[in-house]
Every structure is written in structure tokens, then in C-alpha cells.
Short mmCIF file of N, CA and C in Angstrom, two decimals:
data_model
loop_
_atom_site.label_atom_id
_atom_site.label_comp_id
_atom_site.label_asym_id
_atom_site.label_seq_id
_atom_site.Cartn_x
_atom_site.Cartn_y
_atom_site.Cartn_z
N MET W 1 7.63 16.82 -23.53
CA MET W 1 6.75 18.26 -22.69
C MET W 1 7.23 17.77 -20.99
N THR W 2 7.68 18.51 -20.28
CA THR W 2 8.13 18.14 -18.99
C THR W 2 6.84 18.83 -18.42
N ASP W 3 6.80 18.55 -17.18
CA ASP W 3 6.15 19.53 -15.78
C ASP W 3 6.92 19.85 -14.72
N GLY W 4 8.53 19.65 -15.23
CA GLY W 4 9.43 20.55 -14.08
C GLY W 4 9.41 19.54 -12.88
N VAL W 5 9.17 18.53 -12.91
CA VAL W 5 9.35 17.42 -11.84
C VAL W 5 10.22 16.29 -12.20
N THR W 6 11.09 16.45 -11.36
CA THR W 6 12.18 15.26 -11.58
C THR W 6 12.20 14.04 -10.71
N ARG W 7 11.73 12.89 -11.57
CA ARG W 7 11.73 11.87 -10.52
C ARG W 7 12.80 10.67 -10.20
N THR W 8 13.02 10.83 -8.97
CA THR W 8 14.03 9.52 -8.63
C THR W 8 13.56 8.20 -7.54
N ASP W 9 14.53 7.15 -8.21
CA ASP W 9 14.46 5.78 -7.76
C ASP W 9 15.43 5.82 -6.33
N VAL W 10 14.55 5.92 -4.82
CA VAL W 10 15.07 6.05 -3.90
C VAL W 10 15.72 4.57 -3.23
N ASP W 11 15.10 3.62 -3.23
CA ASP W 11 14.78 2.02 -2.84
C ASP W 11 14.27 1.25 -3.73
N LYS W 12 14.34 0.08 -3.50
CA LYS W 12 13.83 -1.01 -4.11
C LYS W 12 14.28 -2.31 -3.44
N THR W 13 13.14 -2.89 -3.10
CA THR W 13 13.64 -4.34 -2.08
C THR W 13 12.51 -4.96 -3.11
N MET W 14 12.97 -6.68 -3.03
CA MET W 14 12.42 -7.54 -3.78
C MET W 14 12.41 -9.07 -2.82
N TRP W 15 11.25 -9.48 -3.19
CA TRP W 15 10.80 -10.85 -2.53
C TRP W 15 10.60 -11.59 -3.34
N LEU W 16 10.47 -13.25 -2.87
CA LEU W 16 9.73 -14.25 -3.71
C LEU W 16 9.14 -14.80 -2.47
N VAL W 17 7.68 -15.05 -2.89
CA VAL W 17 6.86 -15.00 -2.23
C VAL W 17 6.21 -16.67 -2.82
N THR W 18 5.60 -17.39 -1.90
CA THR W 18 4.91 -18.73 -2.24
C THR W 18 4.08 -18.62 -1.25
N LEU W 19 2.53 -18.39 -2.12
CA LEU W 19 1.46 -18.79 -0.63
C LEU W 19 1.42 -20.19 -0.82
N ALA W 20 1.22 -20.49 -0.22
CA ALA W 20 0.76 -22.16 0.28
C ALA W 20 -0.46 -22.95 -0.19
N ASP W 21 -1.13 -24.42 -0.51
CA ASP W 21 -1.90 -24.68 -1.37
C ASP W 21 -2.85 -24.32 0.12
N ILE W 22 -4.60 -24.15 -0.22
CA ILE W 22 -5.27 -23.85 0.43
C ILE W 22 -6.00 -25.34 -0.04
N ILE W 23 -6.97 -26.08 1.02
CA ILE W 23 -7.23 -27.12 0.72
C ILE W 23 -8.52 -26.65 1.69
N THR W 24 -9.83 -26.64 1.00
CA THR W 24 -10.77 -26.14 2.24
C THR W 24 -12.15 -27.82 1.48
N ASN W 25 -13.27 -28.13 2.16
CA ASN W 25 -14.21 -29.13 1.80
C ASN W 25 -14.77 -29.06 0.10
N ASN W 26 -14.66 -28.12 -0.19
CA ASN W 26 -14.94 -28.26 -1.42
C ASN W 26 -14.21 -27.93 -2.32
N SER W 27 -13.37 -27.54 -2.18
CA SER W 27 -12.02 -27.14 -3.54
C SER W 27 -10.78 -27.07 -2.66
N THR W 28 -9.28 -27.13 -3.91
CA THR W 28 -8.37 -26.82 -3.44
C THR W 28 -7.53 -25.53 -4.67
N ARG W 29 -6.66 -24.70 -4.33
CA ARG W 29 -6.13 -23.65 -4.80
C ARG W 29 -4.56 -23.94 -4.63
N GLN W 30 -4.35 -24.45 -5.79
CA GLN W 30 -2.91 -24.68 -5.83
C GLN W 30 -1.97 -23.61 -5.18
N GLU W 31 -0.32 -24.11 -4.95
CA GLU W 31 0.23 -22.75 -4.67
C GLU W 31 0.87 -22.15 -5.68
N GLU W 32 0.84 -20.70 -5.17
CA GLU W 32 1.40 -19.73 -5.98
C GLU W 32 2.36 -19.50 -5.99
N ASN W 33 3.41 -18.82 -6.86
CA ASN W 33 4.35 -18.19 -6.45
C ASN W 33 4.43 -16.76 -6.87
N LEU W 34 5.02 -15.79 -6.63
CA LEU W 34 4.67 -14.16 -7.00
C LEU W 34 6.34 -13.94 -7.01
N VAL W 35 6.52 -13.01 -7.44
CA VAL W 35 7.52 -11.78 -7.12
C VAL W 35 7.42 -10.33 -6.91
N VAL W 36 7.55 -9.80 -5.54
CA VAL W 36 7.06 -8.50 -4.68
C VAL W 36 8.03 -7.47 -5.32
N ILE W 37 7.81 -6.49 -5.87
CA ILE W 37 8.87 -5.51 -5.85
C ILE W 37 7.93 -4.55 -4.88
N LEU W 38 8.94 -3.74 -4.24
CA LEU W 38 8.73 -2.63 -3.31
C LEU W 38 9.43 -1.73 -3.77
N SER W 39 9.17 -0.70 -4.15
CA SER W 39 9.96 0.32 -4.92
C SER W 39 9.43 2.25 -3.85
N ARG W 40 10.05 2.97 -3.57
CA ARG W 40 10.13 3.90 -3.06
C ARG W 40 10.66 5.16 -3.75
N GLU W 41 9.85 5.94 -4.24
CA GLU W 41 10.37 7.38 -5.33
C GLU W 41 9.84 7.93 -4.82
N GLU W 42 10.95 9.70 -5.50
CA GLU W 42 10.56 10.72 -4.83
C GLU W 42 10.54 11.90 -6.12
N SER W 43 9.45 12.57 -5.77
CA SER W 43 9.48 13.40 -7.11
C SER W 43 9.52 15.05 -6.62
N TRP W 44 10.46 15.48 -7.14
CA TRP W 44 11.32 17.09 -6.96
C TRP W 44 10.50 18.13 -7.89
N GLY W 45 10.25 18.88 -7.63
CA GLY W 45 10.17 20.27 -8.16
C GLY W 45 10.59 21.54 -7.89
N PRO W 46 10.73 22.67 -8.52
CA PRO W 46 11.10 23.58 -8.10
C PRO W 46 11.35 24.53 -6.82
N ALA W 47 11.74 24.53 -6.02
CA ALA W 47 11.77 25.46 -4.27
C ALA W 47 10.81 26.45 -4.77
N SER W 48 9.58 26.18 -3.92
CA SER W 48 8.91 27.52 -3.79
C SER W 48 8.77 28.19 -2.18
N GLU W 49 7.94 28.95 -2.30
CA GLU W 49 7.86 29.88 -0.38
C GLU W 49 7.14 28.49 -0.07
N ARG W 50 6.44 28.13 -0.15
CA ARG W 50 5.33 26.71 0.65
C ARG W 50 6.48 25.50 0.92
N ASN W 51 7.35 25.51 -0.51
CA ASN W 51 8.37 24.10 -0.60
C ASN W 51 8.93 24.20 -0.55
N SER W 52 10.48 24.55 0.53
CA SER W 52 11.55 25.26 0.12
C SER W 52 12.53 23.64 0.41
N ASN W 53 11.93 22.79 0.47
CA ASN W 53 12.42 21.49 0.10
C ASN W 53 12.81 20.74 -1.27
N ALA W 54 11.52 21.82 -1.84
CA ALA W 54 10.82 20.88 -3.09
C ALA W 54 10.72 19.52 -3.43
N LEU W 55 10.09 18.78 -2.43
CA LEU W 55 9.76 17.59 -2.27
C LEU W 55 8.32 17.75 -2.79
N TYR W 56 8.47 17.25 -4.05
CA TYR W 56 6.90 17.31 -4.60
C TYR W 56 5.64 15.80 -4.24
N ARG W 57 6.25 15.24 -4.51
CA ARG W 57 5.46 14.03 -3.71
C ARG W 57 6.67 12.45 -3.36
N ALA W 58 6.20 11.85 -2.50
CA ALA W 58 6.94 10.86 -2.41
C ALA W 58 6.15 9.53 -2.11
N SER W 59 6.37 8.55 -3.08
CA SER W 59 5.48 7.09 -3.42
C SER W 59 6.08 5.98 -3.04
N CYS W 60 5.49 5.09 -2.50
CA CYS W 60 5.30 3.64 -1.95
C CYS W 60 4.71 3.06 -3.16
N ILE W 61 5.05 2.01 -4.01
CA ILE W 61 4.79 1.23 -4.89
C ILE W 61 5.10 0.16 -4.73
N MET W 62 3.83 -1.03 -4.64
CA MET W 62 4.18 -2.43 -4.13
C MET W 62 3.67 -2.95 -5.64
N THR W 63 4.39 -3.69 -6.65
CA THR W 63 4.36 -4.47 -7.57
C THR W 63 4.45 -5.81 -7.24
N LEU W 64 3.44 -6.59 -7.47
CA LEU W 64 3.19 -8.15 -7.80
C LEU W 64 3.46 -8.83 -8.88
N TYR W 65 4.57 -9.47 -9.20
CA TYR W 65 4.57 -10.10 -10.68
C TYR W 65 4.08 -11.41 -10.42
N LEU W 66 2.83 -12.20 -10.94
CA LEU W 66 2.12 -12.73 -10.84
C LEU W 66 2.41 -14.41 -12.03
N ALA W 67 2.97 -15.18 -11.80
CA ALA W 67 3.32 -16.05 -12.51
C ALA W 67 2.21 -16.77 -13.18
N ASP W 68 2.01 -16.69 -14.30
CA ASP W 68 0.76 -17.53 -15.37
C ASP W 68 0.96 -18.32 -16.32
N THR W 69 0.09 -19.48 -16.49
CA THR W 69 0.73 -19.87 -17.61
C THR W 69 0.88 -19.61 -19.46
N GLU W 70 0.74 -18.36 -19.73
CA GLU W 70 0.60 -17.71 -20.57
C GLU W 70 1.07 -16.97 -20.54
N GLN W 71 1.20 -16.02 -19.49
CA GLN W 71 1.99 -14.66 -19.10
C GLN W 71 2.11 -14.19 -17.91
N THR W 72 3.13 -13.70 -18.06
CA THR W 72 3.05 -12.63 -16.57
C THR W 72 1.85 -11.45 -16.07
N LYS W 73 0.87 -11.91 -15.06
CA LYS W 73 0.20 -10.60 -14.73
C LYS W 73 1.18 -9.75 -13.82
N THR W 74 0.53 -8.63 -13.76
CA THR W 74 1.03 -7.58 -12.53
C THR W 74 0.04 -6.92 -11.91
N GLN W 75 0.21 -6.76 -10.54
CA GLN W 75 -0.76 -5.74 -9.82
C GLN W 75 -0.01 -5.00 -9.44
N THR W 76 -0.43 -3.42 -9.10
CA THR W 76 0.22 -2.18 -8.77
C THR W 76 -0.65 -1.97 -7.60
N PHE W 77 -0.02 -1.71 -6.29
CA PHE W 77 -0.92 -1.04 -5.43
C PHE W 77 0.32 0.56 -4.92
N THR W 78 -0.37 1.83 -5.08
CA THR W 78 0.48 2.72 -4.55
C THR W 78 0.03 3.62 -3.48
N ALA W 79 0.87 4.43 -2.87
CA ALA W 79 0.65 5.20 -1.53
C ALA W 79 1.40 6.30 -2.05
N ASN W 80 0.64 7.49 -1.55
CA ASN W 80 1.44 8.42 -1.99
C ASN W 80 1.35 9.69 -1.03
N TYR W 81 2.56 10.61 -0.28
CA TYR W 81 2.53 11.11 0.59
C TYR W 81 2.67 12.57 -0.21
N TRP W 82 1.70 13.98 -0.26
CA TRP W 82 2.07 14.77 -0.86
C TRP W 82 2.40 15.65 0.33
N PRO W 83 3.60 16.66 0.29
CA PRO W 83 3.99 17.12 1.69
C PRO W 83 3.33 18.62 1.45
N LEU W 84 3.17 19.50 0.17
CA LEU W 84 2.31 20.92 0.54
C LEU W 84 0.83 20.45 1.00
N LEU W 85 0.26 19.45 0.99
CA LEU W 85 -1.06 19.32 1.62
C LEU W 85 -0.95 18.31 2.96
N SER W 86 0.25 17.69 3.29
CA SER W 86 0.75 16.90 4.31
C SER W 86 -0.51 16.17 4.27
N SER W 87 -0.53 15.16 3.49
CA SER W 87 -1.76 14.41 3.43
C SER W 87 -1.33 12.94 2.75
N LEU W 88 -1.16 12.02 3.14
CA LEU W 88 -0.97 10.35 2.59
C LEU W 88 -2.14 10.27 1.98
N HIS W 89 -2.07 9.15 1.26
CA HIS W 89 -3.24 8.31 0.56
C HIS W 89 -2.56 6.88 0.55
N LEU W 90 -2.72 5.86 1.42
CA LEU W 90 -2.01 4.68 1.48
C LEU W 90 -2.72 4.13 0.57
N PHE W 91 -3.14 4.00 -0.33
CA PHE W 91 -3.59 3.10 -1.35
C PHE W 91 -4.56 4.46 -2.21
N THR W 92 -3.90 4.18 -3.38
CA THR W 92 -4.16 5.59 -4.20
C THR W 92 -5.83 4.76 -5.32
N GLU W 93 -6.13 3.85 -5.06
CA GLU W 93 -7.24 3.01 -5.89
C GLU W 93 -7.70 1.98 -4.90
N GLU W 94 -8.91 1.24 -5.32
CA GLU W 94 -9.21 0.34 -4.33
C GLU W 94 -8.89 -0.60 -4.55
N PHE W 95 -8.05 -1.19 -2.99
CA PHE W 95 -6.91 -2.37 -2.96
C PHE W 95 -7.71 -3.68 -2.94
N ARG W 96 -7.62 -4.35 -3.61
CA ARG W 96 -8.22 -5.67 -4.44
C ARG W 96 -7.41 -6.78 -4.80
N LEU W 97 -6.99 -7.53 -3.64
CA LEU W 97 -6.14 -8.40 -4.79
C LEU W 97 -7.00 -9.53 -5.76
N GLU W 98 -6.29 -10.17 -6.48
CA GLU W 98 -6.75 -11.14 -6.98
C GLU W 98 -7.36 -12.32 -6.92
N GLU W 99 -8.75 -12.94 -7.21
CA GLU W 99 -8.89 -13.78 -6.22
C GLU W 99 -8.14 -14.91 -5.99
N ARG W 100 -7.17 -15.17 -6.53
CA ARG W 100 -6.63 -16.66 -6.16
C ARG W 100 -5.46 -16.24 -5.10
N LEU W 101 -5.67 -15.17 -5.15
CA LEU W 101 -4.02 -14.68 -3.74
C LEU W 101 -4.69 -14.53 -2.51
N ARG W 102 -6.12 -14.33 -2.43
CA ARG W 102 -6.86 -13.74 -1.27
C ARG W 102 -6.47 -15.07 -0.21
N GLY W 103 -6.96 -14.33 1.26
CA GLY W 103 -6.81 -15.48 1.96
C GLY W 103 -5.75 -16.23 2.72
N HIS W 104 -4.41 -15.59 2.21
CA HIS W 104 -3.26 -16.29 2.86
C HIS W 104 -2.45 -14.99 3.55
N GLY W 105 -3.43 -13.84 3.74
CA GLY W 105 -2.33 -12.69 4.59
C GLY W 105 -1.71 -11.80 3.55
N LEU W 106 -1.98 -12.26 2.62
CA LEU W 106 -0.88 -11.17 1.59
C LEU W 106 -1.25 -9.69 1.54
N GLY W 107 -2.68 -9.63 1.97
CA GLY W 107 -3.17 -7.99 2.01
C GLY W 107 -2.47 -7.39 3.04
N THR W 108 -2.66 -8.28 4.05
CA THR W 108 -2.39 -7.40 5.41
C THR W 108 -0.61 -7.16 5.46
N TRP W 109 -0.08 -8.35 4.56
CA TRP W 109 1.30 -8.18 4.45
C TRP W 109 1.73 -6.72 3.79
N ILE W 110 0.86 -6.45 2.73
CA ILE W 110 0.99 -5.78 1.35
C ILE W 110 0.95 -4.05 2.47
N THR W 111 -0.42 -3.79 3.02
CA THR W 111 -0.75 -2.95 4.30
C THR W 111 0.36 -2.94 4.89
N GLN W 112 0.90 -3.65 5.49
CA GLN W 112 2.22 -3.89 6.67
C GLN W 112 3.27 -2.51 5.91
N GLN W 113 3.63 -2.72 5.01
CA GLN W 113 4.88 -2.82 4.12
C GLN W 113 4.37 -1.41 4.20
N PHE W 114 3.23 -1.01 3.65
CA PHE W 114 3.13 0.79 3.70
C PHE W 114 3.05 1.57 4.76
N VAL W 115 2.05 0.78 6.03
CA VAL W 115 2.45 1.87 7.07
C VAL W 115 3.82 1.76 7.45
N LEU W 116 5.01 0.60 7.40
CA LEU W 116 6.11 1.04 7.86
C LEU W 116 6.48 2.04 7.02
N TRP W 117 6.00 2.22 5.77
CA TRP W 117 6.70 3.31 5.10
C TRP W 117 6.04 4.52 5.57
N ALA W 118 4.98 4.82 5.88
CA ALA W 118 4.40 5.91 6.11
C ALA W 118 4.83 6.29 7.41
N ARG W 119 5.22 5.37 8.29
CA ARG W 119 5.80 5.74 9.98
C ARG W 119 7.08 6.56 9.92
N GLY W 120 7.71 6.52 8.60
CA GLY W 120 9.05 7.44 8.65
C GLY W 120 8.95 8.65 7.48
N LEU W 121 7.56 9.06 7.77
CA LEU W 121 6.68 10.53 7.60
C LEU W 121 6.03 11.14 8.19
N PRO W 122 6.61 13.24 8.28
CA PRO W 122 5.87 13.62 9.57
C PRO W 122 5.00 13.34 10.42
N PRO W 123 4.87 12.95 11.43
CA PRO W 123 4.09 12.63 12.80
C PRO W 123 2.57 13.13 12.38
N GLU W 124 2.31 14.63 11.81
CA GLU W 124 1.53 15.13 11.71
C GLU W 124 0.66 14.90 10.36
N THR W 125 0.99 14.36 9.49
CA THR W 125 0.63 13.98 7.90
C THR W 125 -0.60 12.99 8.23
N ARG W 126 -1.69 13.61 7.52
CA ARG W 126 -3.41 13.29 7.83
C ARG W 126 -3.00 11.98 6.36
N VAL W 127 -3.90 10.84 7.48
CA VAL W 127 -4.04 9.95 6.22
C VAL W 127 -5.53 9.95 5.77
N TRP W 128 -5.56 9.89 4.77
CA TRP W 128 -6.63 10.12 3.88
C TRP W 128 -7.88 8.63 4.04
N PRO W 129 -9.05 8.62 4.13
CA PRO W 129 -9.73 6.82 3.98
C PRO W 129 -9.04 5.89 2.96
N ILE W 130 -9.38 4.75 3.13
CA ILE W 130 -8.68 4.08 2.33
C ILE W 130 -10.07 2.95 2.08
N ASP W 131 -9.80 3.32 0.65
CA ASP W 131 -11.25 2.57 -0.27
C ASP W 131 -10.88 1.34 -0.42
N ILE W 132 -11.59 0.52 0.30
CA ILE W 132 -11.62 -0.84 0.04
C ILE W 132 -12.50 -1.77 -0.57
N SER W 133 -12.41 -2.88 -0.97
CA SER W 133 -13.75 -3.86 -1.65
C SER W 133 -14.76 -3.66 -0.93
N LYS W 134 -15.73 -4.12 -2.01
CA LYS W 134 -17.59 -3.92 -1.23
C LYS W 134 -17.25 -5.05 -0.32
N ALA W 135 -16.78 -6.35 -0.61
CA ALA W 135 -16.37 -7.60 0.52
C ALA W 135 -16.37 -7.44 1.43
N ASP W 136 -15.10 -6.41 1.67
CA ASP W 136 -13.87 -6.29 2.75
C ASP W 136 -15.10 -5.17 3.39
N GLU W 137 -15.80 -4.42 2.78
CA GLU W 137 -16.47 -3.57 3.33
C GLU W 137 -17.08 -4.47 4.46
N LYS W 138 -18.27 -4.86 4.23
CA LYS W 138 -19.10 -6.21 4.98
C LYS W 138 -18.37 -6.84 5.94
N ALA W 139 -17.05 -7.18 5.86
CA ALA W 139 -16.38 -8.09 7.12
C ALA W 139 -16.27 -6.88 7.97
N LYS W 140 -16.84 -7.78 9.29
CA LYS W 140 -16.79 -7.08 10.62
C LYS W 140 -15.15 -6.81 10.99
N LYS W 141 -14.29 -7.34 11.03
CA LYS W 141 -12.75 -7.11 11.62
C LYS W 141 -12.28 -6.23 10.47
N THR W 142 -12.73 -6.01 9.30
CA THR W 142 -12.33 -4.55 8.55
C THR W 142 -13.16 -3.49 9.04
N ARG W 143 -14.46 -3.43 9.11
CA ARG W 143 -15.20 -2.50 8.82
C ARG W 143 -14.57 -1.54 10.66
N SER W 144 -14.26 -2.46 11.77
CA SER W 144 -13.92 -1.92 13.01
C SER W 144 -12.33 -1.24 13.07
N GLY W 145 -12.33 -0.67 12.07
CA GLY W 145 -10.82 0.11 12.18
C GLY W 145 -10.16 -0.08 11.52
N GLY W 146 -9.84 -0.89 10.38
CA GLY W 146 -8.91 -1.41 9.78
C GLY W 146 -7.78 -2.32 10.17
N THR W 147 -8.13 -2.97 11.26
CA THR W 147 -7.18 -3.89 11.96
C THR W 147 -7.31 -5.34 10.99
N GLY W 148 -7.95 -5.44 10.84
CA GLY W 148 -8.34 -7.13 9.34
C GLY W 148 -6.91 -6.06 8.07
N CYS W 149 -6.72 -4.89 8.31
CA CYS W 149 -5.91 -4.92 7.40
C CYS W 149 -4.37 -4.74 7.63
N GLY W 150 -3.82 -5.05 8.95
CA GLY W 150 -3.25 -4.59 9.84
C GLY W 150 -2.83 -3.15 10.23
N MET W 151 -3.68 -2.53 10.49
CA MET W 151 -3.72 -1.35 10.76
C MET W 151 -4.30 -1.00 12.08
N GLN W 152 -3.55 -0.16 13.08
CA GLN W 152 -4.57 0.06 14.44
C GLN W 152 -4.41 1.42 14.10
N TRP W 153 -5.73 2.29 14.75
CA TRP W 153 -5.71 3.94 14.81
C TRP W 153 -6.26 3.94 16.28
N GLY W 154 -5.53 5.54 16.74
CA GLY W 154 -6.16 5.48 18.39
C GLY W 154 -8.00 5.52 18.32
N SER W 155 -8.76 5.66 19.13
CA SER W 155 -9.97 5.72 19.02
C SER W 155 -10.43 7.11 18.59
N GLY W 156 -11.13 7.10 18.01
CA GLY W 156 -11.88 8.47 17.54
C GLY W 156 -10.45 8.86 16.27
N SER W 157 -10.07 8.43 16.14
CA SER W 157 -8.93 9.02 15.19
C SER W 157 -9.16 8.80 13.68
N ARG W 158 -9.78 8.10 13.05
CA ARG W 158 -10.29 7.81 12.03
C ARG W 158 -10.26 8.83 10.63
N PRO W 159 -10.08 9.08 9.55
CA PRO W 159 -8.57 8.56 8.82
C PRO W 159 -7.70 8.67 10.02
N GLY W 160 -7.19 9.65 10.77
CA GLY W 160 -6.18 9.63 11.56
C GLY W 160 -4.90 10.74 10.87
N LYS W 161 -3.78 10.46 11.78
CA LYS W 161 -2.19 10.44 11.25
C LYS W 161 -0.84 10.01 11.01
N THR W 162 -0.27 9.93 10.45
CA THR W 162 0.76 9.05 10.35
C THR W 162 1.26 8.55 11.70
N ALA W 163 1.18 9.51 12.89
CA ALA W 163 2.10 9.00 14.21
C ALA W 163 0.71 8.19 14.95
N GLN W 164 -0.83 8.11 14.61
CA GLN W 164 -1.45 7.50 15.14
C GLN W 164 -1.53 5.67 13.97
N CYS W 165 -0.79 5.57 13.07
CA CYS W 165 -0.53 4.47 12.39
C CYS W 165 0.10 3.16 12.55
N ARG W 166 -0.44 2.53 13.51
CA ARG W 166 0.84 1.22 13.38
C ARG W 166 0.81 -0.52 13.02
N CYS W 167 1.28 -1.24 13.04
CA CYS W 167 1.29 -2.29 12.29
C CYS W 167 0.44 -3.11 13.51
N GLY W 168 -0.19 -3.72 12.70
CA GLY W 168 -1.45 -4.81 13.64
C GLY W 168 -0.92 -5.99 13.48
#
């Protein structure tokens, strides 16, 4: 069964990322290696009165492939732009990295990639609030406007528009 929507891969970018050892007073976290693939996809539907160019959805998908001793684990984060609603969901679900990947700036880097992609969308696109983890919600720098996640919004503009979204 088809929904009448055609999906196309627009672009893919791949990185090999090495997260350095973290040594604290009580513990050591080992170096982590992962492959990160950023995919940009577009979904097209039949043209209509409201949508002459027939773009149904544009997505930016970040997939992390984590090397593990027994199997490869993946984590995927997705941003979706809905042209008919003129809205952007920077993260479609709670943005929460695996524990072993936290503390390296990886979350900030992922968010910055999404923000860079979003800057190419129409400037009046509405950006919906981002669901963050309970721990991040309590953190002062995250609560203060998303700058801890790599974003800067104009004063009083959250959730804001894509034109106000900047990399921090």
C-alpha cells in the first residue's frame, strides 16, 4: 500500500568520530569511536492548491553507529520540516544520548548540525519546543534558552522562527 508520497535521499554526509578518554577523580571512561551519518531526505506528494511545489516533508536525520564488543548499536535523531504547516520539529523525540557519549560536546555538535540545516528553510518557519531529558531540563545553561545545546534565540522568541536560530 502506498501513501502517494515519494521519498528521495537528497544528501548524505559521514564522519568518523573519536571521543577522547574522560578521567575524573573516581572513574575513567574509555575512548569511544563511532560513525555518524547525516542524511537529508525529502518527501514529495501530489501538487495541491495549498502546496504547489508538492514538498510534503523535509527531514534531517542523524544516525550514530556505536561500536560495541558484541554488536553495533545505533541512535537516531530526526528533525522534520512540514511546509504545509510552516513548522519545524528540531527533534522528533526526546534528545538523549547514551550515557557513555555524554560530556564530550557531542550533543551540542549534533544540535548544531540540525540548526545549520534549519537555517536553509524559509525564515518564517515556526520552530517547535524541544523535548530534552529531565536532567538537562534541570541544568541552568540548558534552561536559559538552549545555548547549552548550541542554539541562540532572540529575546522572548522561543520557540521562535528559523531566522532567529543561530549556532552557539
